[in-house]
């Protein structure tokens, strides 16, 4: 399996449990990975949602680079603000940044 190539922030987002439930309602799979972290996934992406602070959530994981814009569309569709960084598989090059 490839290493993480996508990182992002979700400022002013709900708690990660609520976020995971939002993804499930949108057709994603989700599971608790730790007490305060959730993994959500589709066929083309798997991200770990983390509570960094009371008003910010972070995520990291693996996304197929070709539909990377789709991740932004999903987050926007859930009514979330976001910033996303897409890195090369070896982690040495920032390929794209998306905000919404």
Coordinates of C-alpha atoms in Angstrom, one line a residue, residues 33-91:
X33 CA -9.7 3.8 14.5
X34 CA -9.0 5.3 17.9
X35 CA -11.2 6.8 20.6
X36 CA -11.1 10.2 18.8
X37 CA -10.2 9.3 15.2
X38 CA -12.2 7.9 12.4
X39 CA -11.2 6.4 9.1
X40 CA -13.5 7.1 6.1
X41 CA -13.1 5.6 2.7
X42 CA -14.3 5.1 -0.8
X43 CA -12.7 3.0 -3.6
X44 CA -10.4 5.8 -4.6
X45 CA -9.6 7.4 -1.2
X46 CA -9.0 6.5 2.4
X47 CA -8.5 9.3 5.0
X48 CA -8.1 9.4 8.8
X49 CA -10.1 12.2 10.5
X50 CA -8.4 13.6 13.6
X51 CA -9.5 16.2 16.2
X52 CA -6.6 18.6 16.4
X53 CA -8.3 21.3 18.5
X54 CA -11.9 22.2 19.5
X55 CA -12.3 24.2 16.2
X56 CA -10.2 22.3 13.7
X57 CA -10.1 18.8 12.3
X58 CA -7.2 17.4 10.3
X59 CA -7.0 14.5 7.9
X60 CA -4.4 12.5 6.1
X61 CA -4.4 9.4 3.9
X62 CA -4.2 8.1 0.4
X63 CA -6.1 9.3 -2.6
X64 CA -5.9 8.3 -6.3
X65 CA -4.4 11.5 -7.8
X66 CA -6.7 11.5 -10.9
X67 CA -10.0 12.1 -8.9
X68 CA -8.4 14.3 -6.3
X69 CA -10.7 17.2 -7.2
X70 CA -13.6 14.9 -6.3
X71 CA -12.5 14.9 -2.6
X72 CA -12.9 18.7 -2.6
X73 CA -16.3 18.3 -4.2
X74 CA -17.4 15.8 -1.6
X75 CA -16.2 18.1 1.3
X76 CA -18.0 21.1 -0.3
X77 CA -21.1 18.9 -0.8
X78 CA -21.1 18.2 3.0
X79 CA -21.0 21.9 3.7
X80 CA -17.4 21.9 4.9
X81 CA -14.6 24.4 4.4
X82 CA -11.3 22.7 3.6
X83 CA -7.7 23.0 2.5
X84 CA -6.1 20.0 0.8
X85 CA -2.5 19.3 -0.1
X86 CA -1.8 16.5 -2.6
X87 CA 1.8 15.2 -2.5
X88 CA 3.8 12.8 -4.8
X89 CA 3.8 9.2 -3.7
X90 CA 7.4 9.6 -2.3
X91 CA 6.4 12.7 -0.3

